[in-house]
Coordinates of C-alpha atoms in Angstrom, one line a residue:
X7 CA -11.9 -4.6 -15.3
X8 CA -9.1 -2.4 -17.2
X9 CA -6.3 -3.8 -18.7
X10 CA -3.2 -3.9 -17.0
X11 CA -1.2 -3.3 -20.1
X12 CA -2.4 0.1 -20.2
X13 CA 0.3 1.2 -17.9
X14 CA 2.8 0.9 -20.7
X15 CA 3.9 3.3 -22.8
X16 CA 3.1 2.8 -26.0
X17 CA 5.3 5.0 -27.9
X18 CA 8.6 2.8 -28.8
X19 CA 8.2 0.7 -25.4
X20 CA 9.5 -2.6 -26.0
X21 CA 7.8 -5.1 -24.6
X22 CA 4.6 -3.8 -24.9
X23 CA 3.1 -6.0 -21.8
X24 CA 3.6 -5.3 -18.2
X25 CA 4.4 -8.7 -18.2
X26 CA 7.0 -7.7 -20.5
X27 CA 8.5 -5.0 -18.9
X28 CA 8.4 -6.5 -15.4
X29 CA 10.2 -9.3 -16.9
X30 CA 12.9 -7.1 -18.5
X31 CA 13.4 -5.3 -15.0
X32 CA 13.9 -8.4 -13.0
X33 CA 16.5 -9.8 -16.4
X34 CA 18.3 -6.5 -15.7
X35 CA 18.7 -7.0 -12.3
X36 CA 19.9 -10.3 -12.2
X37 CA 22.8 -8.9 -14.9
X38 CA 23.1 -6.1 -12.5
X39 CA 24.1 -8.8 -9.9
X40 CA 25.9 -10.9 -11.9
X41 CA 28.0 -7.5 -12.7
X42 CA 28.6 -6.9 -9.5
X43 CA 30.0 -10.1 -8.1
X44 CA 32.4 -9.6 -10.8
X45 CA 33.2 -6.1 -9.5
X46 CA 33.9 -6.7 -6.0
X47 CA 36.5 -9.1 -7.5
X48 CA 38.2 -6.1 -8.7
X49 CA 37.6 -3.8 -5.7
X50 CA 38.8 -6.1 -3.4
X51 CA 42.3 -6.1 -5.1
X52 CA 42.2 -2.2 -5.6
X53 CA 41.0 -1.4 -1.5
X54 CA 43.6 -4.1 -0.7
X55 CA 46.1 -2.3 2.2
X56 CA 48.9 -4.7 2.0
X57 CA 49.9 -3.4 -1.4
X58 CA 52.3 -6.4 -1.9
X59 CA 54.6 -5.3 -4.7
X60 CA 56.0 -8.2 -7.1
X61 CA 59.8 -7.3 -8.4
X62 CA 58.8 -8.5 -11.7
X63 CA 55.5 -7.1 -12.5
X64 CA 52.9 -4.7 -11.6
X65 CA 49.9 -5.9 -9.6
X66 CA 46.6 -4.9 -10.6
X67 CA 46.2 -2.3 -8.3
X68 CA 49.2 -0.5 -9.5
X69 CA 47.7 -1.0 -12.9
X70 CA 44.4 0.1 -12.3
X71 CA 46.3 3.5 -10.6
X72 CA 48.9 4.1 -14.1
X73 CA 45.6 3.6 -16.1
X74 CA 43.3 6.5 -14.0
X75 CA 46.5 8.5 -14.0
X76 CA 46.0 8.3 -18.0
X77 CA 42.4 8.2 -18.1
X78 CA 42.1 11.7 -15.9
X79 CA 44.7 13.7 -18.2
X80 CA 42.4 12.8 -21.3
X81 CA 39.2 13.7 -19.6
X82 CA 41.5 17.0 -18.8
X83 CA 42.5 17.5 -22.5
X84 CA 40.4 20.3 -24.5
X85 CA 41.0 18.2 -27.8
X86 CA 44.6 17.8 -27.9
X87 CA 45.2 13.9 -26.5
X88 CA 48.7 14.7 -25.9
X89 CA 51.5 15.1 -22.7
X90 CA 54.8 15.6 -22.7
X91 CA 54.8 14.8 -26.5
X92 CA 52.9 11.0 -25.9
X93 CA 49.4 10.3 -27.4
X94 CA 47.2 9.7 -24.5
X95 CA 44.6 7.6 -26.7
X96 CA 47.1 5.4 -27.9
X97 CA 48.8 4.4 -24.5
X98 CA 45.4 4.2 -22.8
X99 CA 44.3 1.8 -25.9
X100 CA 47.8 -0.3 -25.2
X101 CA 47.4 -0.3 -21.9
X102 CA 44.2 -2.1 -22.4
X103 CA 45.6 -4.4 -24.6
X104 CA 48.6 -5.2 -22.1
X105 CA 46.6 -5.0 -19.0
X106 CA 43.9 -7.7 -19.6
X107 CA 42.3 -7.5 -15.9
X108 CA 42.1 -3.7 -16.2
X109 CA 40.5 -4.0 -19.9
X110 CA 38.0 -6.3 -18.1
X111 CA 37.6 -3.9 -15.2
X112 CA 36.8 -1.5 -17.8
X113 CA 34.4 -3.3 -19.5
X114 CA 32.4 -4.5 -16.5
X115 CA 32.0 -1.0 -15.1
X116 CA 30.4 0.3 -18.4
X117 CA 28.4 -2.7 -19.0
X118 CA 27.3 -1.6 -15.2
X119 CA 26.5 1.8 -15.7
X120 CA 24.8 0.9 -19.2
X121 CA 22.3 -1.4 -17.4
X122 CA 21.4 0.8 -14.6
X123 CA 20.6 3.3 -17.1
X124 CA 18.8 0.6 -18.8
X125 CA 16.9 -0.1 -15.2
X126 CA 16.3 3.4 -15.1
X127 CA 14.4 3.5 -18.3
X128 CA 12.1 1.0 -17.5
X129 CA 11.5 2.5 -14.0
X130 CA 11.5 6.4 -15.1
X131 CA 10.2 6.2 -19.2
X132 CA 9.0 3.0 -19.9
X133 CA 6.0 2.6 -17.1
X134 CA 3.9 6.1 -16.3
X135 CA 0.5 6.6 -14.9
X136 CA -1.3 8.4 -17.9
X137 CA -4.4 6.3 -17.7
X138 CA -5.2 8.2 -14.7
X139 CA -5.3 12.0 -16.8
X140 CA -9.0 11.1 -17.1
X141 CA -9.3 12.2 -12.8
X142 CA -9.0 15.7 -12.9
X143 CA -7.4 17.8 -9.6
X144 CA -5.6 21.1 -10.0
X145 CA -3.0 19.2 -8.3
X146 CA -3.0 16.2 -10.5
X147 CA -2.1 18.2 -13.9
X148 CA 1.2 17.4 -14.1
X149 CA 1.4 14.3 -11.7
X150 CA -0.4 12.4 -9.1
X151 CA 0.5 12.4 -5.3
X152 CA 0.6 8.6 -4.6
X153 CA 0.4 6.6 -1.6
X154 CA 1.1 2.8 -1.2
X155 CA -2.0 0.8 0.8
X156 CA -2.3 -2.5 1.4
X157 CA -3.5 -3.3 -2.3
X158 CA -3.7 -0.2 -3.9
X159 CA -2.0 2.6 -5.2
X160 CA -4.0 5.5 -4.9
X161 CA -3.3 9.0 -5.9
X162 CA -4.8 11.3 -2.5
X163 CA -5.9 14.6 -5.0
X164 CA -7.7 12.8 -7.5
X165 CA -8.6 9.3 -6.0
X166 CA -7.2 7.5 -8.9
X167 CA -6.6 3.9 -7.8
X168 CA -4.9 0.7 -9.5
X169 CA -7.8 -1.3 -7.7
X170 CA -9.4 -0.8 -11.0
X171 CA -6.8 -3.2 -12.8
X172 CA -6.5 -7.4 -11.9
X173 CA -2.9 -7.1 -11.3
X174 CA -1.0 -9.7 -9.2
X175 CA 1.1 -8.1 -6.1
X176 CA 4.6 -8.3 -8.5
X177 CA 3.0 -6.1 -10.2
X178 CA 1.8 -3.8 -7.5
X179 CA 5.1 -3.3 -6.1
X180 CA 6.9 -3.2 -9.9
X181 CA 4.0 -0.1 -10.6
X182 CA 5.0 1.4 -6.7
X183 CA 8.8 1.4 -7.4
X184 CA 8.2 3.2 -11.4
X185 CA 6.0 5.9 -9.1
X186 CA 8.7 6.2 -6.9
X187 CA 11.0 6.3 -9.6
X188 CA 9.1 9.1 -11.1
X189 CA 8.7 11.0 -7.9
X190 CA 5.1 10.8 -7.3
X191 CA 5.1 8.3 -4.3
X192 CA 5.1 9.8 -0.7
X193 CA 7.1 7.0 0.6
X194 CA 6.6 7.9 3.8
X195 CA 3.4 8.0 3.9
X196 CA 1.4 4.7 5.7
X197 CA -2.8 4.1 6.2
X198 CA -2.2 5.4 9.7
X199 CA -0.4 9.0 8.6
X200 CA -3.1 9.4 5.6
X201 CA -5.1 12.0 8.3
X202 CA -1.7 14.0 8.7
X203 CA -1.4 13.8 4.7
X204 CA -4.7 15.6 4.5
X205 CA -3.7 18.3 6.9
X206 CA -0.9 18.7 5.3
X207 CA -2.4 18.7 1.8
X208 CA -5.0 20.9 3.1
X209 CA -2.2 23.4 4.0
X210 CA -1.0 23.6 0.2
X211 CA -4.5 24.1 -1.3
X212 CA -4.8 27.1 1.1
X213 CA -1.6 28.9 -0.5
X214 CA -2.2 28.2 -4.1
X215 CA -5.5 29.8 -3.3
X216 CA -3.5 32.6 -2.5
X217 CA -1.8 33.2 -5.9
X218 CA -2.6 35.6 -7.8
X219 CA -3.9 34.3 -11.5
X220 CA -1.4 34.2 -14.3
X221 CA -2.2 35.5 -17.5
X222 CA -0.3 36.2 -20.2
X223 CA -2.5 38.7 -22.0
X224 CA -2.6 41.2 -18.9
X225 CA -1.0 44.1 -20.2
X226 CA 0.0 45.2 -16.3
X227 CA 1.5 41.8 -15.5
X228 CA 5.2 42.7 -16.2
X229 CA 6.7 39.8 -14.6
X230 CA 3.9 36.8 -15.5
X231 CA 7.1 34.7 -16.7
X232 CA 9.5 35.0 -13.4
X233 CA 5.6 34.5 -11.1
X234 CA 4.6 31.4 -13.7
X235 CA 8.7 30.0 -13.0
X236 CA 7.6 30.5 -9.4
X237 CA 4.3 28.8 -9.2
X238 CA 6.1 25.8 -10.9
X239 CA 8.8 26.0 -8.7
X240 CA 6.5 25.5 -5.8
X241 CA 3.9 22.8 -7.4
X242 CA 7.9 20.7 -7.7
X243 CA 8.1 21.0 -4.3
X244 CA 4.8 20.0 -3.2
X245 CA 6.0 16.3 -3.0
X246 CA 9.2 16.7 -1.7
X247 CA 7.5 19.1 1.2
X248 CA 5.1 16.7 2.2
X249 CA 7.3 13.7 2.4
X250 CA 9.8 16.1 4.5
X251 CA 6.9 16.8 6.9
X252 CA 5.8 13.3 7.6
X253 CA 9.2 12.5 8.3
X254 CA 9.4 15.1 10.9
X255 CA 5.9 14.0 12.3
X256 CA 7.4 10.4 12.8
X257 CA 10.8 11.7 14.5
X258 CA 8.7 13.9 16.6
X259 CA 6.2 11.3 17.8
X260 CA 9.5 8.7 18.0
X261 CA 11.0 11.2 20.4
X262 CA 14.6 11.2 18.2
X263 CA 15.5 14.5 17.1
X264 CA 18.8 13.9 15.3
X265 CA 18.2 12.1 12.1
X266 CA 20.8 11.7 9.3
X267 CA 18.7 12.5 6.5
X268 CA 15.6 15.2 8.1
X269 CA 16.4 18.2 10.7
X270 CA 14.4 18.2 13.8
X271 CA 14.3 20.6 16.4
X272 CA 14.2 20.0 19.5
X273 CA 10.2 20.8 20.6
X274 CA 10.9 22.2 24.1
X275 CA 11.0 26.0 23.4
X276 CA 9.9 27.3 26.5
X277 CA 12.6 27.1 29.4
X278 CA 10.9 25.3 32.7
X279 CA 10.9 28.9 34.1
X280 CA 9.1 30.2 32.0
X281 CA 6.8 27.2 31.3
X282 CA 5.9 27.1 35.3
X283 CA 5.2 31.1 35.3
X284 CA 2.8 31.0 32.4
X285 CA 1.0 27.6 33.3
X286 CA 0.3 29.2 36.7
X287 CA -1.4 32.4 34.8
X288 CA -3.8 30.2 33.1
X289 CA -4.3 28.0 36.0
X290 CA -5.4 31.6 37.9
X291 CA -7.4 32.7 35.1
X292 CA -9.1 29.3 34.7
X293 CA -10.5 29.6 39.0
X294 CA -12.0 33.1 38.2
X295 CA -13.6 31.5 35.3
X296 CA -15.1 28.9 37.2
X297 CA -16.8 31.4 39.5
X298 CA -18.0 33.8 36.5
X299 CA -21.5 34.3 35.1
X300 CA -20.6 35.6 31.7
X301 CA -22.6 33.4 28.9
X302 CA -19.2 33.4 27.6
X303 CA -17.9 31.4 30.2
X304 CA -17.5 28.0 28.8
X305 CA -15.6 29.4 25.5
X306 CA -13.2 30.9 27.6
X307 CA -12.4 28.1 29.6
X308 CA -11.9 26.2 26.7
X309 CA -9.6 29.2 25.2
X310 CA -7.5 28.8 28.7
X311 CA -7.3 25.1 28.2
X312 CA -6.1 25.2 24.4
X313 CA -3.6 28.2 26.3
X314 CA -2.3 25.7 28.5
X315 CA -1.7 22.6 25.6
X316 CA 0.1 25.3 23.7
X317 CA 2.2 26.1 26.7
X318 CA 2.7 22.1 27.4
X319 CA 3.5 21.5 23.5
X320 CA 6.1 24.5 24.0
X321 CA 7.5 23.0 26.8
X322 CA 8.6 20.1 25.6
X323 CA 5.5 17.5 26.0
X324 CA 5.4 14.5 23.8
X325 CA 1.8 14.9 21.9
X326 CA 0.5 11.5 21.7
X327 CA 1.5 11.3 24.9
X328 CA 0.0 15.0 25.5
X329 CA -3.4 12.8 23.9
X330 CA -3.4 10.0 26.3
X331 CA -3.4 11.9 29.6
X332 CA -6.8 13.7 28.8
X333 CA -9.3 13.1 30.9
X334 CA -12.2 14.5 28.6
X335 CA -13.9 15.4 25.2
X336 CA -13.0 19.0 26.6
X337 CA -9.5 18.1 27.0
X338 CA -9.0 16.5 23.8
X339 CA -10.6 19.8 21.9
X340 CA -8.2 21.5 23.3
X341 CA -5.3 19.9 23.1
X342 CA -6.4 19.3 18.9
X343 CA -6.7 23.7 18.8
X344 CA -3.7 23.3 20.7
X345 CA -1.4 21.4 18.3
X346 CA -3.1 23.1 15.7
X347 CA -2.2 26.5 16.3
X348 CA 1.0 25.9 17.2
X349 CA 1.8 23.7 14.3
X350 CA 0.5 27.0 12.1
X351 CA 3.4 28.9 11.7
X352 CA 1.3 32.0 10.9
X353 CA 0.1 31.6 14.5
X354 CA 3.5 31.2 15.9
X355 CA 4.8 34.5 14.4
X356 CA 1.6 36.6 15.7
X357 CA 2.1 34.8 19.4
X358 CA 3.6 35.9 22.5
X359 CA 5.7 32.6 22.6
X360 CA 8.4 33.2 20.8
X361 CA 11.1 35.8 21.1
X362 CA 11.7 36.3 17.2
X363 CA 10.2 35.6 14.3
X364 CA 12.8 33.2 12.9
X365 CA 12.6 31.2 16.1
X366 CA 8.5 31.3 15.2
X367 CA 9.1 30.3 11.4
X368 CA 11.5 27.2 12.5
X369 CA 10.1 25.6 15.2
X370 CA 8.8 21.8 14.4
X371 CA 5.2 21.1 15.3
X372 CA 4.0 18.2 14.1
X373 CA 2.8 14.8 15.0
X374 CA 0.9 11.9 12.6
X375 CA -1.2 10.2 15.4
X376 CA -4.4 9.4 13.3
X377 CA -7.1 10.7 15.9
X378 CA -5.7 14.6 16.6
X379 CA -5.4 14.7 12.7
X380 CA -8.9 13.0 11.9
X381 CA -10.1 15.8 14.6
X382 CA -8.7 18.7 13.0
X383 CA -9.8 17.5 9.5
X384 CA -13.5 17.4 11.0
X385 CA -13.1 21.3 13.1
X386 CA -12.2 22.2 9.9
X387 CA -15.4 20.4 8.0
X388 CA -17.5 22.3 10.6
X389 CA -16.6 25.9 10.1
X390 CA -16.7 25.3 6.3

């Protein structure tokens, strides 16, 4: 087995054990804590609507307000500390001194914001994931794509898993929350969405196949520097995409289409009028088939039944749901070439469906149930 300590950085990291640095993250916290116990103390007086005013004294919320008032005209000041003839340092520095809660209010906020930053470190600089460089993937160059299982983390480009080093679950989830940290954990992702993942992934390889190759020595490549800013642009957004899209699959397959944090459309495209009219076209198409001779016959039914999913899906229909009410292998292949072309947004712009291309381009199509996701990854196997 590997040693665990190799997921340290060795370069200045103190301590040089994961141990060590687990330790320090959990000390940090607890001072974190403690820090803010003594905050809320504080922000309890300073929220406090009653405002009770002594005739003899300011209260510490008035306090706390004369000191900002100070503290904002020297963060205002280009170099000259001074208003209205007073030195700005000075009375904030006796106000300090006179003001013994609001010194300590002071005090407790930076030691705050210096052990966050401290947390930070351990979570962001202190921990990475270089011992993996050794798995090469185009994708994995500049970071891995990792995904939390049940005792592993496992990058899904290059396959490179922690099940390699003996380390305890503390240390699992301490190594889960640097990659997070670091923004190479798709925290969305669970062991049931990993087929959607690979889709999805699949879907990302297929562009960057598109891109033209940059070179720097190719005399007609005028712009290699504003198309090499791009390409980096868009590997950045690789993570953030897929983690976007697996939320939309789970709000889609939830039925909720009003989240806080991810937009959802609304999946029913098609008004009832027009869903009725065009399921009744396939439906005639599909009894003339039956009847036909053609040694064709039994692709196009199977192109009128993969019509009539799509038509569902635009309609409105829940997919998994869509999944449950077939009653055949015939009925799940379509509905899978279904929910594949309509979650292809290149397909969507060339359809009939829609009645614009932004309409095309923006509608949400997506869903992370395992088995229509395990059976696109396998149609796609087959025509490879």
């Amino acid at each position: 087995m590997k040693k665990v300590d190799e997921f340290v950085k060795a370069d200045r990291t103190y301590p040089k054990t994961l141990n060590g640095q687990l330790a320090f993250y959990k000390e940090l916290n607890d001072k974190i804590e403690d820090c803010l116990s003594r905050k809320r103390v504080y922000d309890e007086l300073i929220s406090d609507k009653k405002n009770i005013k002594e005739i003899d004294k300011l209260s510490f919320k008035e306090q706390w307000q004369l000191y900002k008032i100070v503290d904002n005209l020297i963060s205002r000041s280009s170099g000259d500390y001074t208003y209205l003839g007073i030195d700005l340092l000075d009375l904030i520095k006796r106000l300090e001194s006179v003001y013994k809660e609001v010194l300590d209010y002071v005090e407790i906020n930076n030691e705050l914001r210096n052990l966050r930053e401290s947390k930070n470190k351990v979570l962001s600089e202190n921990i990475n994931f270089d011992i993996f460089n050794n798995y090469y993937n185009e994708r994995c160059v500049n970071r891995h794509f990792f995904v939390r299982l049940d005792d592993e983390l496992k990058c899904m480009c290059c396959g490179a898993t922690t099940k390699d080093y003996p380390l305890s679950k503390e240390e699992l989830d301490f190594l889960t929350l640097c990659a997070e940290s670091q923004g190479i954990l798709l925290t969305e992702v669970n062991k049931e969405d990993i087929p959607l993942l690979q889709v999805l992934m699949e879907k990302q390889d297929y562009y960057r196949s598109l891109r033209k190759p940059l070179n720097p020595l190719d005399d007609e490549n005028e712009d290699y520097l504003v198309e090499a800013e791009e390409q980096w642009l868009s590997d950045q957004a690789e993570i953030p995409d897929l983690r976007r899209s697996i939320r939309k699959a789970h709000l889609l397959d939830s039925k909720i289409y009003d989240s806080e944090n991810t937009k959802v459309n609304h999946p029913k495209y098609l008004s009832d009028e027009q869903s009725k009219k065009l399921l009744l076209e396939v439906e005639k198409e599909l009894e003339k088939l039956q009847k036909s001779d053609s040694r064709f016959k039994n692709l196009m039914i199977e192109e009128c039944k993969t019509a009539r999913y799509e038509i569902l899906i635009l309609s409105g229909e829940h997919i998994p749901t869509l999944l449950e009410q077939t009653r055949d292998e015939e009925d799940k292949v379509a509905l899978t070439k279904a929910y594949y072309n309509i979650s292809n947004p290149e397909f969507r712009v060339n359809a009939d469906y829609f009645s614009s291309r932004n309409s095309a381009v923006f509608y949400n199509c997506l869903t992370a149930n395992p088995e229509i996701n395990n059976r696109i990854l396998k149609m796609k196997l087959r025509r490879k």
